[in-house]
Amino acid sequence: LEYLKHNGRTGTVKLRGVISQGLILDLPEGKWKVGDDVSAVLGITKYEPPEPKFSVRGANQTSKKKLNPAFDKYTDIENIKNYNDVFKIGDLVVVTEKIHGTNSRFGNLEIQTNKNNPILYRLQKCFEKRFLGRTHEFVYGSHNVQISFHTSRKNFYSEDVWGKVVSRYDLANRIPKDTIIYGEIYGDGIQDLTYGLKGDVDLVVFDVKRNGNYLDFEDAYTVTKELGLSFVPILYTGEYYDGILGKYTDGESSLSPNQIKEGCVIKSYVEENNLRLGRKILKSINSVYLTRKNGTEFK
């Protein structure tokens, strides 16, 4: 597929007014049936957006040997077009707006050490636990990167977008123990969609994890409000029905008038798993968003 641009990545285009989002390819001979995963056979892999440029400007990435193993990355949400049979008519769901920013996480987690940690690091954490009574640590970062937290560093919070949010909402002191807050930082300088923010960024929360488990929607919403944070715009709660995605995927953003919506996220109102998918959560993307010019797609 050498004729494809952008390192072989397929995108969304309009051909004679019709949205096109893929290619028709020949399969090698075999007993193929509808639903078979042929990505490996065709050499197709999922595109992973690069870390945004601002993630390395001023931020101090934590050494791999000092990462907190409980600081889980957020669910990689698949497109509902590839899993259109997961939700059934009558399923209780919640639909929220998908915000175009940078995926972020903030946690207050138990300090954990192992033999792979540097010996000085293990001694430091042992001292903090035994003599200072410090059992948990505050951690934060992007989807893929954990950023070191240094309260003694001068003007630290102003040096990266996550630090700004930590400072604004005092997250280092407010997040309950054994809890991770997942959200989207959006605004000026994050992506091409700024949601009306000029020279500023902000945070919306879309999920909460406690003791290693995602909270049900109502509980996650309650925790978010107790922390004084904003929850991602809620577009619908109720039973799943035909046409639900057409109603909530397209249109303008609830955060900012006259700005297109990236799309929506649909998940079970009460957490549950699907045998094929895993966690029952999917996304639906606005075709106008996909075909916009000069768009950015940092993770």
mmCIF file of C-alpha atoms in Angstrom:
data_model
loop_
_atom_site.group_PDB
_atom_site.id
_atom_site.type_symbol
_atom_site.label_atom_id
_atom_site.label_comp_id
_atom_site.label_asym_id
_atom_site.label_seq_id
_atom_site.Cartn_x
_atom_site.Cartn_y
_atom_site.Cartn_z
ATOM 1 C CA LEU A 1 0.000 0.000 0.000
ATOM 2 C CA GLU A 2 2.824 2.358 -0.868
ATOM 3 C CA TYR A 3 0.391 4.737 -2.555
ATOM 4 C CA LEU A 4 -1.141 5.733 0.776
ATOM 5 C CA LYS A 5 -0.051 9.026 2.316
ATOM 6 C CA HIS A 6 0.802 9.728 5.975
ATOM 7 C CA ASN A 7 2.851 6.533 6.453
ATOM 8 C CA GLY A 8 0.088 4.285 5.201
ATOM 9 C CA ARG A 9 -2.646 5.646 7.423
ATOM 10 C CA THR A 10 -6.162 5.672 5.982
ATOM 11 C CA GLY A 11 -8.322 8.679 6.736
ATOM 12 C CA THR A 12 -11.757 10.094 6.033
ATOM 13 C CA VAL A 13 -12.480 11.873 2.766
ATOM 14 C CA LYS A 14 -15.503 12.901 0.742
ATOM 15 C CA LEU A 15 -15.726 11.341 -2.717
ATOM 16 C CA ARG A 16 -18.447 12.936 -4.835
ATOM 17 C CA GLY A 17 -20.170 14.049 -1.668
ATOM 18 C CA VAL A 18 -20.048 10.609 -0.023
ATOM 19 C CA ILE A 19 -17.965 9.855 3.086
ATOM 20 C CA SER A 20 -15.228 7.267 2.491
ATOM 21 C CA GLN A 21 -13.390 5.768 5.472
ATOM 22 C CA GLY A 22 -11.583 2.695 4.202
ATOM 23 C CA LEU A 23 -10.214 0.564 1.379
ATOM 24 C CA ILE A 24 -11.420 -2.531 -0.442
ATOM 25 C CA LEU A 25 -8.611 -5.089 -0.475
ATOM 26 C CA ASP A 26 -8.254 -8.625 -1.794
ATOM 27 C CA LEU A 27 -7.940 -11.418 0.767
ATOM 28 C CA PRO A 28 -5.724 -14.446 0.227
ATOM 29 C CA GLU A 29 -7.556 -17.686 -0.417
ATOM 30 C CA GLY A 30 -9.167 -19.191 2.654
ATOM 31 C CA LYS A 31 -12.446 -19.941 4.402
ATOM 32 C CA TRP A 32 -13.242 -16.377 5.460
ATOM 33 C CA LYS A 33 -16.569 -15.342 6.942
ATOM 34 C CA VAL A 34 -18.157 -12.065 8.031
ATOM 35 C CA GLY A 35 -16.736 -10.966 11.381
ATOM 36 C CA ASP A 36 -13.296 -12.559 10.976
ATOM 37 C CA ASP A 37 -10.373 -10.378 12.062
ATOM 38 C CA VAL A 38 -8.104 -10.152 9.009
ATOM 39 C CA SER A 39 -5.884 -7.312 10.218
ATOM 40 C CA ALA A 40 -2.868 -9.572 10.809
ATOM 41 C CA VAL A 41 -3.260 -11.263 7.421
ATOM 42 C CA LEU A 42 -3.329 -7.895 5.656
ATOM 43 C CA GLY A 43 -0.613 -6.369 7.837
ATOM 44 C CA ILE A 44 -2.939 -3.711 9.247
ATOM 45 C CA THR A 45 -2.201 -2.155 12.636
ATOM 46 C CA LYS A 46 -4.024 0.488 14.655
ATOM 47 C CA TYR A 47 -2.690 4.019 14.276
ATOM 48 C CA GLU A 48 -1.502 5.538 17.545
ATOM 49 C CA PRO A 49 -1.402 9.363 17.593
ATOM 50 C CA PRO A 50 1.915 10.836 18.755
ATOM 51 C CA GLU A 51 2.338 12.397 22.161
ATOM 52 C CA PRO A 52 1.517 16.118 21.840
ATOM 53 C CA LYS A 53 4.447 18.531 21.657
ATOM 54 C CA PHE A 54 3.398 20.230 24.866
ATOM 55 C CA SER A 55 3.764 16.938 26.762
ATOM 56 C CA VAL A 56 7.542 17.228 26.697
ATOM 57 C CA ARG A 57 7.796 20.975 27.218
ATOM 58 C CA GLY A 58 8.405 21.610 30.897
ATOM 59 C CA ALA A 59 7.184 18.189 32.003
ATOM 60 C CA ASN A 60 9.519 15.757 33.735
ATOM 61 C CA GLN A 61 8.760 12.203 32.614
ATOM 62 C CA THR A 62 9.032 9.601 35.362
ATOM 63 C CA SER A 63 11.704 6.957 34.913
ATOM 64 C CA LYS A 64 10.303 3.577 33.854
ATOM 65 C CA LYS A 65 11.914 2.082 36.948
ATOM 66 C CA LYS A 66 9.893 4.399 39.208
ATOM 67 C CA LEU A 67 6.442 4.111 37.631
ATOM 68 C CA ASN A 68 3.558 3.307 39.944
ATOM 69 C CA PRO A 69 2.152 -0.016 38.629
ATOM 70 C CA ALA A 70 -1.340 0.880 39.863
ATOM 71 C CA PHE A 71 -1.474 4.030 37.696
ATOM 72 C CA ASP A 72 -3.540 2.401 34.971
ATOM 73 C CA LYS A 73 -3.847 3.858 31.491
ATOM 74 C CA TYR A 74 -7.364 4.681 30.359
ATOM 75 C CA THR A 75 -9.407 2.313 28.215
ATOM 76 C CA ASP A 76 -8.553 2.421 24.499
ATOM 77 C CA ILE A 77 -12.035 3.120 23.160
ATOM 78 C CA GLU A 78 -12.932 1.412 19.877
ATOM 79 C CA ASN A 79 -15.223 2.810 17.182
ATOM 80 C CA ILE A 80 -18.787 1.538 17.332
ATOM 81 C CA LYS A 81 -18.694 0.971 13.565
ATOM 82 C CA ASN A 82 -16.430 -1.995 14.258
ATOM 83 C CA TYR A 83 -18.582 -3.282 17.131
ATOM 84 C CA ASN A 84 -22.124 -2.414 16.090
ATOM 85 C CA ASP A 85 -23.665 -5.415 17.851
ATOM 86 C CA VAL A 86 -22.350 -4.722 21.374
ATOM 87 C CA PHE A 87 -25.254 -2.556 22.545
ATOM 88 C CA LYS A 88 -28.755 -3.974 22.255
ATOM 89 C CA ILE A 89 -32.103 -2.221 22.087
ATOM 90 C CA GLY A 90 -33.199 -1.495 25.647
ATOM 91 C CA ASP A 91 -29.718 -1.518 27.218
ATOM 92 C CA LEU A 92 -29.359 1.221 29.837
ATOM 93 C CA VAL A 93 -26.649 3.589 28.579
ATOM 94 C CA VAL A 94 -25.121 7.014 29.049
ATOM 95 C CA VAL A 95 -23.962 9.109 26.083
ATOM 96 C CA THR A 96 -21.416 11.886 26.638
ATOM 97 C CA GLU A 97 -19.687 14.331 24.329
ATOM 98 C CA LYS A 98 -16.215 13.336 23.153
ATOM 99 C CA ILE A 99 -13.943 16.321 23.766
ATOM 100 C CA HIS A 100 -10.934 16.940 21.500
ATOM 101 C CA GLY A 101 -8.034 17.555 23.871
ATOM 102 C CA THR A 102 -5.359 15.467 25.537
ATOM 103 C CA ASN A 103 -6.202 12.390 27.575
ATOM 104 C CA SER A 104 -5.151 12.912 31.207
ATOM 105 C CA ARG A 105 -5.096 10.996 34.490
ATOM 106 C CA PHE A 106 -4.540 11.971 38.108
ATOM 107 C CA GLY A 107 -4.250 9.507 40.983
ATOM 108 C CA ASN A 108 -3.640 9.084 44.714
ATOM 109 C CA LEU A 109 -2.208 5.581 44.881
ATOM 110 C CA GLU A 110 -0.451 3.297 47.316
ATOM 111 C CA ILE A 111 3.328 3.501 47.153
ATOM 112 C CA GLN A 112 4.657 0.277 45.663
ATOM 113 C CA THR A 113 8.242 -0.866 45.273
ATOM 114 C CA ASN A 114 9.863 -3.944 43.761
ATOM 115 C CA LYS A 115 13.303 -5.322 42.937
ATOM 116 C CA ASN A 116 13.367 -3.444 39.626
ATOM 117 C CA ASN A 117 13.322 -0.062 41.386
ATOM 118 C CA PRO A 118 16.682 1.657 42.026
ATOM 119 C CA ILE A 119 17.912 0.820 45.528
ATOM 120 C CA LEU A 120 17.992 4.471 46.633
ATOM 121 C CA TYR A 121 14.397 4.865 45.476
ATOM 122 C CA ARG A 122 13.333 1.803 47.495
ATOM 123 C CA LEU A 123 15.129 3.091 50.579
ATOM 124 C CA GLN A 124 13.474 6.499 50.206
ATOM 125 C CA LYS A 125 9.990 5.002 49.906
ATOM 126 C CA CYS A 126 10.640 2.638 52.814
ATOM 127 C CA PHE A 127 11.685 5.591 54.987
ATOM 128 C CA GLU A 128 8.588 7.580 53.980
ATOM 129 C CA LYS A 129 6.299 4.667 54.829
ATOM 130 C CA ARG A 130 7.926 3.635 58.085
ATOM 131 C CA PHE A 131 8.878 6.959 59.638
ATOM 132 C CA LEU A 132 6.625 9.514 57.935
ATOM 133 C CA GLY A 133 3.535 7.341 57.688
ATOM 134 C CA ARG A 134 3.213 8.128 54.002
ATOM 135 C CA THR A 135 1.438 5.188 52.366
ATOM 136 C CA HIS A 136 0.200 6.869 49.174
ATOM 137 C CA GLU A 137 1.629 9.137 46.481
ATOM 138 C CA PHE A 138 0.102 11.587 44.029
ATOM 139 C CA VAL A 139 0.751 10.726 40.381
ATOM 140 C CA TYR A 140 -0.424 12.292 37.147
ATOM 141 C CA GLY A 141 0.243 12.378 33.426
ATOM 142 C CA SER A 142 -1.014 11.825 29.901
ATOM 143 C CA HIS A 143 -2.456 8.623 28.462
ATOM 144 C CA ASN A 144 0.982 7.051 28.056
ATOM 145 C CA VAL A 145 3.333 9.085 30.240
ATOM 146 C CA GLN A 146 3.572 9.412 34.024
ATOM 147 C CA ILE A 147 5.023 12.776 35.019
ATOM 148 C CA SER A 148 7.190 13.265 38.100
ATOM 149 C CA PHE A 149 5.670 15.366 40.862
ATOM 150 C CA HIS A 150 8.059 17.774 42.607
ATOM 151 C CA THR A 151 6.387 20.176 45.004
ATOM 152 C CA SER A 152 9.691 21.826 45.844
ATOM 153 C CA ARG A 153 10.455 22.770 42.275
ATOM 154 C CA LYS A 154 9.994 26.492 41.726
ATOM 155 C CA ASN A 155 7.055 27.417 39.508
ATOM 156 C CA PHE A 156 6.594 23.748 38.708
ATOM 157 C CA TYR A 157 2.867 23.905 38.101
ATOM 158 C CA SER A 158 3.163 26.520 35.381
ATOM 159 C CA GLU A 159 5.485 24.396 33.282
ATOM 160 C CA ASP A 160 3.097 21.813 31.802
ATOM 161 C CA VAL A 161 -0.632 21.656 31.106
ATOM 162 C CA TRP A 162 -1.230 18.849 33.596
ATOM 163 C CA GLY A 163 0.550 20.794 36.324
ATOM 164 C CA LYS A 164 -1.665 23.793 35.651
ATOM 165 C CA VAL A 165 -4.762 21.680 36.223
ATOM 166 C CA VAL A 166 -3.259 20.080 39.352
ATOM 167 C CA SER A 167 -2.583 23.523 40.793
ATOM 168 C CA ARG A 168 -5.923 25.054 39.837
ATOM 169 C CA TYR A 169 -7.978 22.322 41.473
ATOM 170 C CA ASP A 170 -5.504 21.305 44.223
ATOM 171 C CA LEU A 171 -5.707 17.715 42.999
ATOM 172 C CA ALA A 172 -2.589 16.589 44.867
ATOM 173 C CA ASN A 173 -4.409 17.151 48.155
ATOM 174 C CA ARG A 174 -8.005 16.414 47.198
ATOM 175 C CA ILE A 175 -8.166 13.145 45.278
ATOM 176 C CA PRO A 176 -9.195 10.326 47.664
ATOM 177 C CA LYS A 177 -6.847 7.424 48.296
ATOM 178 C CA ASP A 178 -6.774 4.556 45.788
ATOM 179 C CA THR A 179 -8.547 6.710 43.205
ATOM 180 C CA ILE A 180 -7.686 7.708 39.632
ATOM 181 C CA ILE A 181 -9.470 10.554 37.846
ATOM 182 C CA TYR A 182 -9.582 10.317 34.043
ATOM 183 C CA GLY A 183 -10.355 13.365 31.952
ATOM 184 C CA GLU A 184 -9.598 15.533 28.959
ATOM 185 C CA ILE A 185 -7.560 18.730 29.120
ATOM 186 C CA TYR A 186 -8.698 21.050 26.360
ATOM 187 C CA GLY A 187 -8.205 24.643 25.285
ATOM 188 C CA ASP A 188 -5.716 26.955 23.643
ATOM 189 C CA GLY A 189 -2.608 25.177 22.357
ATOM 190 C CA ILE A 190 -3.893 21.658 23.012
ATOM 191 C CA GLN A 191 -5.532 20.777 19.683
ATOM 192 C CA ASP A 192 -7.013 22.698 16.776
ATOM 193 C CA LEU A 193 -10.392 22.827 18.560
ATOM 194 C CA THR A 194 -10.067 25.268 21.478
ATOM 195 C CA TYR A 195 -13.687 25.387 22.726
ATOM 196 C CA GLY A 196 -13.549 29.157 23.064
ATOM 197 C CA LEU A 197 -10.630 29.238 25.501
ATOM 198 C CA LYS A 198 -7.983 31.837 24.693
ATOM 199 C CA GLY A 199 -4.640 31.559 26.452
ATOM 200 C CA ASP A 200 -6.020 28.994 28.891
ATOM 201 C CA VAL A 201 -6.807 25.309 29.358
ATOM 202 C CA ASP A 202 -9.310 23.417 31.485
ATOM 203 C CA LEU A 203 -10.334 19.899 32.461
ATOM 204 C CA VAL A 204 -13.460 17.788 32.103
ATOM 205 C CA VAL A 205 -13.707 14.379 33.803
ATOM 206 C CA PHE A 206 -15.224 11.368 32.065
ATOM 207 C CA ASP A 207 -14.359 8.415 34.325
ATOM 208 C CA VAL A 208 -13.157 7.496 37.793
ATOM 209 C CA LYS A 209 -11.404 4.353 38.992
ATOM 210 C CA ARG A 210 -11.292 3.263 42.627
ATOM 211 C CA ASN A 211 -9.436 0.264 44.034
ATOM 212 C CA GLY A 212 -8.668 -0.852 40.491
ATOM 213 C CA ASN A 213 -12.262 -0.774 39.242
ATOM 214 C CA TYR A 214 -14.147 1.771 37.144
ATOM 215 C CA LEU A 215 -17.053 3.331 39.008
ATOM 216 C CA ASP A 216 -20.585 3.252 37.633
ATOM 217 C CA PHE A 217 -21.643 6.453 35.898
ATOM 218 C CA GLU A 218 -23.600 7.914 38.835
ATOM 219 C CA ASP A 219 -20.777 7.261 41.297
ATOM 220 C CA ALA A 220 -18.167 8.734 38.945
ATOM 221 C CA TYR A 221 -20.315 11.824 38.468
ATOM 222 C CA THR A 222 -20.734 12.234 42.245
ATOM 223 C CA VAL A 223 -16.991 11.934 42.926
ATOM 224 C CA THR A 224 -16.275 14.481 40.192
ATOM 225 C CA LYS A 225 -18.658 17.046 41.662
ATOM 226 C CA GLU A 226 -17.352 16.467 45.202
ATOM 227 C CA LEU A 227 -13.887 17.395 43.908
ATOM 228 C CA GLY A 228 -15.236 20.606 42.399
ATOM 229 C CA LEU A 229 -14.487 19.418 38.867
ATOM 230 C CA SER A 230 -16.579 19.558 35.709
ATOM 231 C CA PHE A 231 -17.961 16.371 34.206
ATOM 232 C CA VAL A 232 -17.911 15.888 30.447
ATOM 233 C CA PRO A 233 -21.208 17.084 28.854
ATOM 234 C CA ILE A 234 -23.913 14.447 29.301
ATOM 235 C CA LEU A 235 -25.997 14.142 26.134
ATOM 236 C CA TYR A 236 -28.346 11.297 27.055
ATOM 237 C CA THR A 237 -29.126 8.720 29.730
ATOM 238 C CA GLY A 238 -31.694 6.006 29.159
ATOM 239 C CA GLU A 239 -32.397 3.002 26.970
ATOM 240 C CA TYR A 240 -30.410 2.330 23.821
ATOM 241 C CA TYR A 241 -32.454 2.674 20.631
ATOM 242 C CA ASP A 242 -32.004 2.692 16.856
ATOM 243 C CA GLY A 243 -30.818 6.080 15.661
ATOM 244 C CA ILE A 244 -29.296 7.162 18.972
ATOM 245 C CA LEU A 245 -25.856 7.715 17.441
ATOM 246 C CA GLY A 246 -27.172 9.801 14.576
ATOM 247 C CA LYS A 247 -28.781 12.131 17.081
ATOM 248 C CA TYR A 248 -25.777 12.670 19.360
ATOM 249 C CA THR A 249 -22.685 12.213 17.165
ATOM 250 C CA ASP A 250 -23.043 15.237 14.898
ATOM 251 C CA GLY A 251 -23.679 18.923 15.516
ATOM 252 C CA GLU A 252 -22.074 21.582 17.679
ATOM 253 C CA SER A 253 -20.211 21.143 20.946
ATOM 254 C CA SER A 254 -22.054 21.596 24.229
ATOM 255 C CA LEU A 255 -18.929 23.248 25.654
ATOM 256 C CA SER A 256 -18.697 25.989 23.062
ATOM 257 C CA PRO A 257 -21.269 27.312 20.563
ATOM 258 C CA ASN A 258 -20.323 27.469 16.889
ATOM 259 C CA GLN A 259 -17.695 24.756 17.266
ATOM 260 C CA ILE A 260 -18.103 21.298 15.799
ATOM 261 C CA LYS A 261 -18.465 18.299 18.048
ATOM 262 C CA GLU A 262 -15.801 15.600 17.801
ATOM 263 C CA GLY A 263 -18.407 12.967 18.447
ATOM 264 C CA CYS A 264 -19.800 11.043 21.386
ATOM 265 C CA VAL A 265 -18.967 8.175 23.714
ATOM 266 C CA ILE A 266 -21.557 5.585 24.674
ATOM 267 C CA LYS A 267 -21.151 3.211 27.612
ATOM 268 C CA SER A 268 -23.209 1.108 29.987
ATOM 269 C CA TYR A 269 -24.946 3.103 32.700
ATOM 270 C CA VAL A 270 -23.756 0.430 35.139
ATOM 271 C CA GLU A 271 -20.295 -0.946 34.386
ATOM 272 C CA GLU A 272 -20.227 -4.247 32.500
ATOM 273 C CA ASN A 273 -18.012 -6.173 30.094
ATOM 274 C CA ASN A 274 -18.510 -7.673 26.663
ATOM 275 C CA LEU A 275 -16.792 -10.965 25.790
ATOM 276 C CA ARG A 276 -15.408 -9.666 22.486
ATOM 277 C CA LEU A 277 -14.743 -6.046 23.412
ATOM 278 C CA GLY A 278 -13.972 -6.017 27.111
ATOM 279 C CA ARG A 279 -15.279 -2.958 28.890
ATOM 280 C CA LYS A 280 -18.606 -1.953 27.313
ATOM 281 C CA ILE A 281 -17.724 1.496 25.999
ATOM 282 C CA LEU A 282 -17.482 2.744 22.392
ATOM 283 C CA LYS A 283 -17.107 5.983 20.464
ATOM 284 C CA SER A 284 -18.846 7.490 17.455
ATOM 285 C CA ILE A 285 -17.050 10.217 15.486
ATOM 286 C CA ASN A 286 -18.608 13.157 13.658
ATOM 287 C CA SER A 287 -17.882 12.945 9.898
ATOM 288 C CA VAL A 288 -17.589 16.749 9.695
ATOM 289 C CA TYR A 289 -14.891 16.599 12.368
ATOM 290 C CA LEU A 290 -13.049 13.885 10.438
ATOM 291 C CA THR A 291 -13.030 15.851 7.184
ATOM 292 C CA ARG A 292 -12.068 19.246 8.651
ATOM 293 C CA LYS A 293 -8.918 20.889 7.321
ATOM 294 C CA ASN A 294 -5.698 21.348 9.314
ATOM 295 C CA GLY A 295 -6.935 19.186 12.169
ATOM 296 C CA THR A 296 -4.586 17.901 14.876
ATOM 297 C CA GLU A 297 -4.768 14.415 16.368
ATOM 298 C CA PHE A 298 -2.443 14.273 19.367
ATOM 299 C CA LYS A 299 -3.380 11.730 21.999
#
